[in-house]
PDB file of C-alpha atoms and ligand atoms in Angstrom:
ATOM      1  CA  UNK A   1      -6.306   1.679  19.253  1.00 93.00           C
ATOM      2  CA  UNK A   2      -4.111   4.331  18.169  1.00 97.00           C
ATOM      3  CA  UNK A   3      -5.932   6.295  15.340  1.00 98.00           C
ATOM      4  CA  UNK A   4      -3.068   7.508  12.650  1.00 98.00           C
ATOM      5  CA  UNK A   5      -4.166   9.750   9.530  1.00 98.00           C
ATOM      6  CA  UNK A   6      -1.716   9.896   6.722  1.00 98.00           C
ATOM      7  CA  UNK A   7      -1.173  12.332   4.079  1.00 98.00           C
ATOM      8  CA  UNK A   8       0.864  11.914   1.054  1.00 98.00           C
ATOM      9  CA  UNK A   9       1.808  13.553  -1.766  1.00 98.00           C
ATOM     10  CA  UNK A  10       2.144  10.824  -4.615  1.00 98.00           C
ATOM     11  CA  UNK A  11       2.610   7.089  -4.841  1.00 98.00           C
ATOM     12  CA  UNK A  12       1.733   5.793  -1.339  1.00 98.00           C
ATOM     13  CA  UNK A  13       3.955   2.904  -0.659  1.00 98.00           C
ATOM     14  CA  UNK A  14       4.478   3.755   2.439  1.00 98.00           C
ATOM     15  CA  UNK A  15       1.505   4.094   3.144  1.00 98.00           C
ATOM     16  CA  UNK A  16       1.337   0.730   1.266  1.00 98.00           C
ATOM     17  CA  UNK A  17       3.570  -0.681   4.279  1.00 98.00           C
ATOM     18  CA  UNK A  18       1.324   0.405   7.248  1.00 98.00           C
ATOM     19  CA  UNK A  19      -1.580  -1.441   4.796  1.00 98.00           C
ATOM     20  CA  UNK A  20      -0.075  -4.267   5.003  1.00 98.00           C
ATOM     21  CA  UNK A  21       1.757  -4.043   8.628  1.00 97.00           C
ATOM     22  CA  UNK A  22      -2.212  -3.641   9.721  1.00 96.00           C
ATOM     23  CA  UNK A  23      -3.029  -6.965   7.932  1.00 94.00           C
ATOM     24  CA  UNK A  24      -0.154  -8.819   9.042  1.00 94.00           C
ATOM     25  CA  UNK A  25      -0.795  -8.211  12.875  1.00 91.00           C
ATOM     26  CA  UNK A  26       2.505  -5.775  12.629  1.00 93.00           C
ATOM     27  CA  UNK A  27       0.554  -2.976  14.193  1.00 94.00           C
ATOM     28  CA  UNK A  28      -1.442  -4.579  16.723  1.00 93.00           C
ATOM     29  CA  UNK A  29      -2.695  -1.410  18.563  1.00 91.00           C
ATOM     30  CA  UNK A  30      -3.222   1.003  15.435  1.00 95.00           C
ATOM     31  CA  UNK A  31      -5.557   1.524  12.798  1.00 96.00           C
ATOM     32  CA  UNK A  32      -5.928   4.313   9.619  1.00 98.00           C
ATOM     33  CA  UNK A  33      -8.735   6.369  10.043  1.00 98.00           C
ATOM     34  CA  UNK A  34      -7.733   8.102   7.116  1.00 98.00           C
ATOM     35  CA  UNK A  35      -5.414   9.139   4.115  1.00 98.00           C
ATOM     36  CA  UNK A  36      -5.040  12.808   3.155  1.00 98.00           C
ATOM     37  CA  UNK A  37      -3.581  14.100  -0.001  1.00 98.00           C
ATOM     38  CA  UNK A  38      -3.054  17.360  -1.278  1.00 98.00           C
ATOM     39  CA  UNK A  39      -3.205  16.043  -4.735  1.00 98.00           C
ATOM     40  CA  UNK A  40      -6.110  15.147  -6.364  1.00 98.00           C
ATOM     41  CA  UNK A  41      -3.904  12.277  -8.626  1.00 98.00           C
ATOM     42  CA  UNK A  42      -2.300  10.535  -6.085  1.00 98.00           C
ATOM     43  CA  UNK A  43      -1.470   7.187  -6.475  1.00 98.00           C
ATOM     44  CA  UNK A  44      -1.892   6.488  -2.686  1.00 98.00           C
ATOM     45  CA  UNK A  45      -5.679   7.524  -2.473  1.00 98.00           C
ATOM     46  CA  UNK A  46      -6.303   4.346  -4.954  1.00 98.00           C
ATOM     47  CA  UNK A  47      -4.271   2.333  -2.465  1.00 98.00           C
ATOM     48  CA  UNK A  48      -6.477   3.704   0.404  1.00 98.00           C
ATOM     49  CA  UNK A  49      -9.426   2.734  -1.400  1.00 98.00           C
ATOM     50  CA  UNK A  50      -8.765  -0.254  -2.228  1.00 98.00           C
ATOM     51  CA  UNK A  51      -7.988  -1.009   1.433  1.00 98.00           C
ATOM     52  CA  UNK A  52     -11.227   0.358   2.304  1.00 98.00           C
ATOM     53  CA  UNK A  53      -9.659   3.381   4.401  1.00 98.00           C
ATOM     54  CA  UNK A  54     -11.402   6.708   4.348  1.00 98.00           C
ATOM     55  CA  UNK A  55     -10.010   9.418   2.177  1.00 98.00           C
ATOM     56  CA  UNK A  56      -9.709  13.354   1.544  1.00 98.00           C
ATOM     57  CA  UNK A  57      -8.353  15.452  -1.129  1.00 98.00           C
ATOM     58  CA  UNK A  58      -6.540  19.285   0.133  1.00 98.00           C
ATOM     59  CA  UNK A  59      -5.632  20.492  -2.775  1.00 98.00           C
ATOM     60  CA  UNK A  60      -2.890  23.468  -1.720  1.00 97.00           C
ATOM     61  CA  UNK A  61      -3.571  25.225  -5.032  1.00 97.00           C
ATOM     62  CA  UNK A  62      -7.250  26.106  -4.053  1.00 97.00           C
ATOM     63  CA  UNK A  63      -6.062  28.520  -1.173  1.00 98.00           C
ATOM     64  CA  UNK A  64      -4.298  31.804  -0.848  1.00 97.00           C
ATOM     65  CA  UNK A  65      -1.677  31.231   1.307  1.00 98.00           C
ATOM     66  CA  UNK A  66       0.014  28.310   3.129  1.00 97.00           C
ATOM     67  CA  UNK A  67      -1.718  29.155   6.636  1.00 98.00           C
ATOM     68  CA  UNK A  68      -5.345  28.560   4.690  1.00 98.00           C
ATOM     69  CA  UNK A  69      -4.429  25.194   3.313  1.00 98.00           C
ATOM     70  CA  UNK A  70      -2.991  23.983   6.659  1.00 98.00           C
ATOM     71  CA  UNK A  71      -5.714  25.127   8.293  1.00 98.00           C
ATOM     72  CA  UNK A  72      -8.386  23.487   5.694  1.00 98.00           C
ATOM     73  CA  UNK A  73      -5.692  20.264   6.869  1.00 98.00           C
ATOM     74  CA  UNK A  74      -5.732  20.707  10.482  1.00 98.00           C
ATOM     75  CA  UNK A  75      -9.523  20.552  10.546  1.00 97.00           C
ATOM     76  CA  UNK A  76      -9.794  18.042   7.948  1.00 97.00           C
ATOM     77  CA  UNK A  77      -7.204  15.927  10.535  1.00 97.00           C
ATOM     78  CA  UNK A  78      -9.329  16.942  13.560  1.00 96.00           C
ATOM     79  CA  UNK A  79     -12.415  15.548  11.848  1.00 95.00           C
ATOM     80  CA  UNK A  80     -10.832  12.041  12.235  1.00 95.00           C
ATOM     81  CA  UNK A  81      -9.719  12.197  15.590  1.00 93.00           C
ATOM     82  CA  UNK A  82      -6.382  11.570  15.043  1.00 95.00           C
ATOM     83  CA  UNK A  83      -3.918  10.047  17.749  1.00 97.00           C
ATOM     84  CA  UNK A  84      -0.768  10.686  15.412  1.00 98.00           C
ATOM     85  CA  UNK A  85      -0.010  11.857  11.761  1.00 98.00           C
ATOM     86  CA  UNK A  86       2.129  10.187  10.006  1.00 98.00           C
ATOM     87  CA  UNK A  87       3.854  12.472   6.699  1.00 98.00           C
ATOM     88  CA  UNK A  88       4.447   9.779   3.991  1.00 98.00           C
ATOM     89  CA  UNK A  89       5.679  11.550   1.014  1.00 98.00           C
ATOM     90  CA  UNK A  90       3.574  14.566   1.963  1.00 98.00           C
ATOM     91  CA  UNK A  91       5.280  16.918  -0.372  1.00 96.00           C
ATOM     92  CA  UNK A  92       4.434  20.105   1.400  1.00 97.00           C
ATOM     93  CA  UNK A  93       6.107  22.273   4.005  1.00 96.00           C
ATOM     94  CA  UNK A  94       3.761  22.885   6.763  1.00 97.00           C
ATOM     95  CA  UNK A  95       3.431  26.007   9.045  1.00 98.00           C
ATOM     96  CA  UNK A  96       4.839  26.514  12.514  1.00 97.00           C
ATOM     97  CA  UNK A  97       0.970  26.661  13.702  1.00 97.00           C
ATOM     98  CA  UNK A  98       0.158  23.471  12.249  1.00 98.00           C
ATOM     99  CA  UNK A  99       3.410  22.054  13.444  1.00 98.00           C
ATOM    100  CA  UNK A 100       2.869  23.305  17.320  1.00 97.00           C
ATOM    101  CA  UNK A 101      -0.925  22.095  17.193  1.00 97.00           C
ATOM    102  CA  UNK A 102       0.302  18.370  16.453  1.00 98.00           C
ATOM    103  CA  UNK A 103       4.176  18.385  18.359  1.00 98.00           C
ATOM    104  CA  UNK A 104       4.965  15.308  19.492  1.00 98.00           C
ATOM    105  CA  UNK A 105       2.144  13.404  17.526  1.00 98.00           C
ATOM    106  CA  UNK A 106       3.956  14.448  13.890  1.00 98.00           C
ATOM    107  CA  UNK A 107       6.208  12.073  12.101  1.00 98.00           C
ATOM    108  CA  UNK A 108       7.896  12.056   9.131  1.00 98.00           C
ATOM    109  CA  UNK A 109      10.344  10.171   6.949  1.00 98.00           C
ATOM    110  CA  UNK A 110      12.852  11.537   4.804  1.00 98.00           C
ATOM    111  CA  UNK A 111      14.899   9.681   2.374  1.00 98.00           C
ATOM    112  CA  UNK A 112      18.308  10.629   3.517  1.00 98.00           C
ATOM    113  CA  UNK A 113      20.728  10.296   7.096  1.00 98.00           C
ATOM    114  CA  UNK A 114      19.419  13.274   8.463  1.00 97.00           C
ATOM    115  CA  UNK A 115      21.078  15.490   9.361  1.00 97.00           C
ATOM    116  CA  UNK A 116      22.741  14.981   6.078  1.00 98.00           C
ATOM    117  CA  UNK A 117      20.861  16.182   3.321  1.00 98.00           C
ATOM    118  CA  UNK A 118      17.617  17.839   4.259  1.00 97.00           C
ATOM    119  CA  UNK A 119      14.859  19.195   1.388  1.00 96.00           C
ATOM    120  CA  UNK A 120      14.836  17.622  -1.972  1.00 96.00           C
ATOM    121  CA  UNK A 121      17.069  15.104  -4.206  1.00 98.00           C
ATOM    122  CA  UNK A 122      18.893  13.368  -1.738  1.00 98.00           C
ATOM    123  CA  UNK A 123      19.644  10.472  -3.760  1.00 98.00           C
ATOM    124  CA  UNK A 124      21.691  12.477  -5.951  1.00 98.00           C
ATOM    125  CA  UNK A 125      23.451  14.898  -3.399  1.00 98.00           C
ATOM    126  CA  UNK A 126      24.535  11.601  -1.631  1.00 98.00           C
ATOM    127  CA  UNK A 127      25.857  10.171  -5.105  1.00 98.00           C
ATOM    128  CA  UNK A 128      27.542  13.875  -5.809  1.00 98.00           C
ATOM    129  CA  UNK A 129      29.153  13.669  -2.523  1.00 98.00           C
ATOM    130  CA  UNK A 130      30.709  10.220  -2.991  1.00 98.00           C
ATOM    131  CA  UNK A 131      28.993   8.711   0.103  1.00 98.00           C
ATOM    132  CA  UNK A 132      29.445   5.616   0.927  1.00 98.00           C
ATOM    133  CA  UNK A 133      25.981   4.953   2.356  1.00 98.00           C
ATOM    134  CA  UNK A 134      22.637   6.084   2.281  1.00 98.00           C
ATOM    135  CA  UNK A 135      19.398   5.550   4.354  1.00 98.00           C
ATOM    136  CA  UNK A 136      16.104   7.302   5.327  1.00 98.00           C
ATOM    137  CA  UNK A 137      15.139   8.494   8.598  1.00 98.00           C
ATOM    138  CA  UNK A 138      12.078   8.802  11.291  1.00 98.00           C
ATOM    139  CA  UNK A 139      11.739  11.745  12.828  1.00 98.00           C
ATOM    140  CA  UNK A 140       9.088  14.088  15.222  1.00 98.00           C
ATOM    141  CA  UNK A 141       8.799  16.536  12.809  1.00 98.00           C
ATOM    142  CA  UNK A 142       9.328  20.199  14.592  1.00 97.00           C
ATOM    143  CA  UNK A 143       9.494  23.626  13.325  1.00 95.00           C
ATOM    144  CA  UNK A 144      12.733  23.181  11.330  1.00 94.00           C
ATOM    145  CA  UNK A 145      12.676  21.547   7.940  1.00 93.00           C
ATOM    146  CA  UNK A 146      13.433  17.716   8.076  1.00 95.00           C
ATOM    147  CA  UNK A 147      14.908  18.754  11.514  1.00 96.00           C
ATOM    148  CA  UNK A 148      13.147  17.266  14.151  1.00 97.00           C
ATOM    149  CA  UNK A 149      14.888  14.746  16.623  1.00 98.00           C
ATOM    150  CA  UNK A 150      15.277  11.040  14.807  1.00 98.00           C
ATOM    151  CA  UNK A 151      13.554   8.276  15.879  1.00 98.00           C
ATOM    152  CA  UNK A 152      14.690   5.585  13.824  1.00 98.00           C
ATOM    153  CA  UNK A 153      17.352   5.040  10.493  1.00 98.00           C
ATOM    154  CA  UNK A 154      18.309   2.566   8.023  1.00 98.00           C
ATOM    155  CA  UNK A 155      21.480   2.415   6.575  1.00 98.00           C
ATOM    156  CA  UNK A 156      22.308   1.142   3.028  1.00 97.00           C
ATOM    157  CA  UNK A 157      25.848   0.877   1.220  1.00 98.00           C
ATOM    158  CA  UNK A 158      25.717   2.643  -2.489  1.00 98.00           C
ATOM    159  CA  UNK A 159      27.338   0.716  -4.698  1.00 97.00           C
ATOM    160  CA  UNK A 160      29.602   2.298  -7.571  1.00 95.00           C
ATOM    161  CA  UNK A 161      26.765   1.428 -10.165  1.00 95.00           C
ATOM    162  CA  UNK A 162      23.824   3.523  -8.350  1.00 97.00           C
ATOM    163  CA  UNK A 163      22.124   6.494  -9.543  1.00 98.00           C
ATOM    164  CA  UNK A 164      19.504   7.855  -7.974  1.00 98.00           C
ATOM    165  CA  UNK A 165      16.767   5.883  -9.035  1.00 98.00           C
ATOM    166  CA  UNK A 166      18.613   2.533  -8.076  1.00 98.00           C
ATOM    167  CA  UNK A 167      19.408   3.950  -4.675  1.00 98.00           C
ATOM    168  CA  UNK A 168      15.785   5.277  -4.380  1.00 98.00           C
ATOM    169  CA  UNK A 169      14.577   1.717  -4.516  1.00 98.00           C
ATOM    170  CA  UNK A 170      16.755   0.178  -2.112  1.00 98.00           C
ATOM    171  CA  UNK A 171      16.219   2.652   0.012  1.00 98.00           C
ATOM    172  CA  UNK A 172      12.314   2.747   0.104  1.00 98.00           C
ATOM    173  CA  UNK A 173      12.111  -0.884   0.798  1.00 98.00           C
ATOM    174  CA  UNK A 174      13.932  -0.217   4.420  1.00 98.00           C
ATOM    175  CA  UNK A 175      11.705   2.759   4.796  1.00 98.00           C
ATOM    176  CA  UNK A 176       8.714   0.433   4.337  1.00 98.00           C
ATOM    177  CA  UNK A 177      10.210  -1.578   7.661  1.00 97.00           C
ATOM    178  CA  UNK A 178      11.208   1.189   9.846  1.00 98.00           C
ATOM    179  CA  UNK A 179       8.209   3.410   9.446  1.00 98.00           C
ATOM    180  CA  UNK A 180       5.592   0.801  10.483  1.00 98.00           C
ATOM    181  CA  UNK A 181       8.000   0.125  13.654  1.00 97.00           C
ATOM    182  CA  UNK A 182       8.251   3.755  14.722  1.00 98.00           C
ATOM    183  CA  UNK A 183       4.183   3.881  14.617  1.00 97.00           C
ATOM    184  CA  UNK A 184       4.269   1.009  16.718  1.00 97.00           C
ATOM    185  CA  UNK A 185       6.297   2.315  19.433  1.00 97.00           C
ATOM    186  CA  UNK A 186       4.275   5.470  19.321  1.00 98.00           C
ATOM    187  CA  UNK A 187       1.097   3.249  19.683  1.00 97.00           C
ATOM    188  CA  UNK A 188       2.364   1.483  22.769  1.00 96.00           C
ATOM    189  CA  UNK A 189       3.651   4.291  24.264  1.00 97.00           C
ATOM    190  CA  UNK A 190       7.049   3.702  24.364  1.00 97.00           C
ATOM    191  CA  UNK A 191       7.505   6.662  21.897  1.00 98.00           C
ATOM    192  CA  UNK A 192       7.550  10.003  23.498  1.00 98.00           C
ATOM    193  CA  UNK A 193       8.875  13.719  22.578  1.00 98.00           C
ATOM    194  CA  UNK A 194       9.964  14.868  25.470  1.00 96.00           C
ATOM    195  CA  UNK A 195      11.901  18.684  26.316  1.00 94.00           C
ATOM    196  CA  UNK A 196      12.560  18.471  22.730  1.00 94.00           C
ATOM    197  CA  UNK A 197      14.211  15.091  22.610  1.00 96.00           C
ATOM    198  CA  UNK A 198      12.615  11.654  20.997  1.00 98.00           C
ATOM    199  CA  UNK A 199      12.804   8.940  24.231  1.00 98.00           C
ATOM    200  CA  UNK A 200      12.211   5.429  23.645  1.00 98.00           C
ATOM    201  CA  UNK A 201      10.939   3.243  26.577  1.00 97.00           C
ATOM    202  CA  UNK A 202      12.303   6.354  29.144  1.00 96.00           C
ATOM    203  CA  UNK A 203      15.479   6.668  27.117  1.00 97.00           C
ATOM    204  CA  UNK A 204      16.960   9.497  24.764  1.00 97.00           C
ATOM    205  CA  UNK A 205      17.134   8.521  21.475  1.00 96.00           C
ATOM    206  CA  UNK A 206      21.119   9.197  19.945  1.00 94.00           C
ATOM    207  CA  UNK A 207      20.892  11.949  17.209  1.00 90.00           C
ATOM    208  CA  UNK A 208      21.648   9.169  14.712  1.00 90.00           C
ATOM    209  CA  UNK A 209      18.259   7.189  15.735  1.00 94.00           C
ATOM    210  CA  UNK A 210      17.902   4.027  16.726  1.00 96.00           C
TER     211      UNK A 210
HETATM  212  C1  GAR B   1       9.753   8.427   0.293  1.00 95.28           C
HETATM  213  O1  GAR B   1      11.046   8.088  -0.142  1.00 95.28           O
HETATM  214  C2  GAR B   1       9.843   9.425   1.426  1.00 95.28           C
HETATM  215  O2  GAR B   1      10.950   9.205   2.269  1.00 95.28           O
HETATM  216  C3  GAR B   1       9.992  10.705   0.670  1.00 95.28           C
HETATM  217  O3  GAR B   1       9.121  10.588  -0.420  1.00 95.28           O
HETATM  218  C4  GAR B   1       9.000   9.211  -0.770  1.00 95.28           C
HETATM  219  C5  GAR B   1       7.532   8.859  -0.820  1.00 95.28           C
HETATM  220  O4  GAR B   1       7.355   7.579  -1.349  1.00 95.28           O
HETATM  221  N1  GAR B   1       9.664  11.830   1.476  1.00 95.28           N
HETATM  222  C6  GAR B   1      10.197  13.043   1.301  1.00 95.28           C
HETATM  223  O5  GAR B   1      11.007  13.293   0.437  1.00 95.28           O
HETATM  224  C7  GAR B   1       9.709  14.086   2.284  1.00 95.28           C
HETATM  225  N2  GAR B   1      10.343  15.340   2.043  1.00 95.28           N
HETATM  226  P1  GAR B   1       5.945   6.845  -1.252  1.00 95.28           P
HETATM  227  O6  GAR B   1       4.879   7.831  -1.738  1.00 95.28           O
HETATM  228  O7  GAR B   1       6.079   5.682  -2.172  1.00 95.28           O
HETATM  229  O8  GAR B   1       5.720   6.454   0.184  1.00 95.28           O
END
């Protein structure tokens, strides 16, 4: 099977979904060797446990510079033999090293319809911008912030009631489909990076994902 290891940040429901994508028989040909956090509190290492999944703590405020800490990760990663790593709320922005060690087995999902709205508070930038929709998107994660080719989005419509914790919701519960999917295309190896572009099944991937 393909091994993932997945670090996160805070709450884990993400990682929640590939929990329970594993038990349902929705990712047939993957397993978690492994959840990595870089904070000691996260609500995602309880979910680990309780799933019975092995676990690490890397907390980034115990090292001197960001090259340390992602090299404490990479090895931490390496220990577990991973196939792909899967960024699920991982809160931190990682170094071109670590990036170039793991291209094209490095995903990520962001909570916005990249290339819109890169970095932080997306909910609200989309609601400041009037936007009609919103959506999260999969994406190889390369050297540029939230800039990697997309993989796969989900589109929702913002209604005139939203703020950003409404649209937060909504939006989550789509990223908790498309992210196990992506994995699973990765897993069968339909999912390539390839000169720089994401290919499904031999085909480019448009910039707007699948
Ligand atoms: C998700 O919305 C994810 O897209 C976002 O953090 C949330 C984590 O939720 N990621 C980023 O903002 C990455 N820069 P979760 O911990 O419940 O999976």
């Amino acid at each position: 099977p393909c091994k993932l290891v997945i670090l996160l940040s805070g709450s884990g429901s993400n990682l929640q979904a590939f929990i329970d994508a594993c038990k349902n028989q929705n990712l047939p040909d993957t397993e978690i060797s492994a959840v990595i956090s870089n904070k000691a509190d996260a609500f995602g290492l309880i979910r680990a446990k309780e799933a019975g999944i092995a676990t690490a703590c890397i907390d980034h405020k115990q090292f001197a510079s960001r090259e340390d800490f992602d090299e404490a990760l990479l090895q931490k990663i390496d220990e577990f033999g991973a196939n792909l790593i899967v960024l699920a709320g991982f809160m931190r922005i990682l170094t071109p090293r670590f990036v170039r060690h793991y291209l094209g087995r490095l995903i990520n999902i962001h909570p916005s319809l990249l290339p819109k709205y890169p970095g932080l508070h997306t909910h609200q930038r989309a609601i400041d911008a009037g936007d009609k929709e919103a959506g999260a998107t999969v994406h190889f994660v390369t050297e540029e912030l939230d800039g990697g080719p997309p993989i796969i989005q989900a589109k929702i419509p913002i209604f005139d009631g939203d703020d950003a914790a409404t649209l937060a919701d909504r939006v989550l519960s789509k990223e908790h489909t498309i992210y196990p999917l992506a994995a699973q295309w990765f897993a069968e190896g339909r999912l390539k990076l390839q000169n720089s572009k994401a290919v499904l099944d031999d085909k480019n991937i448009p910039e707007s994902g699948i």
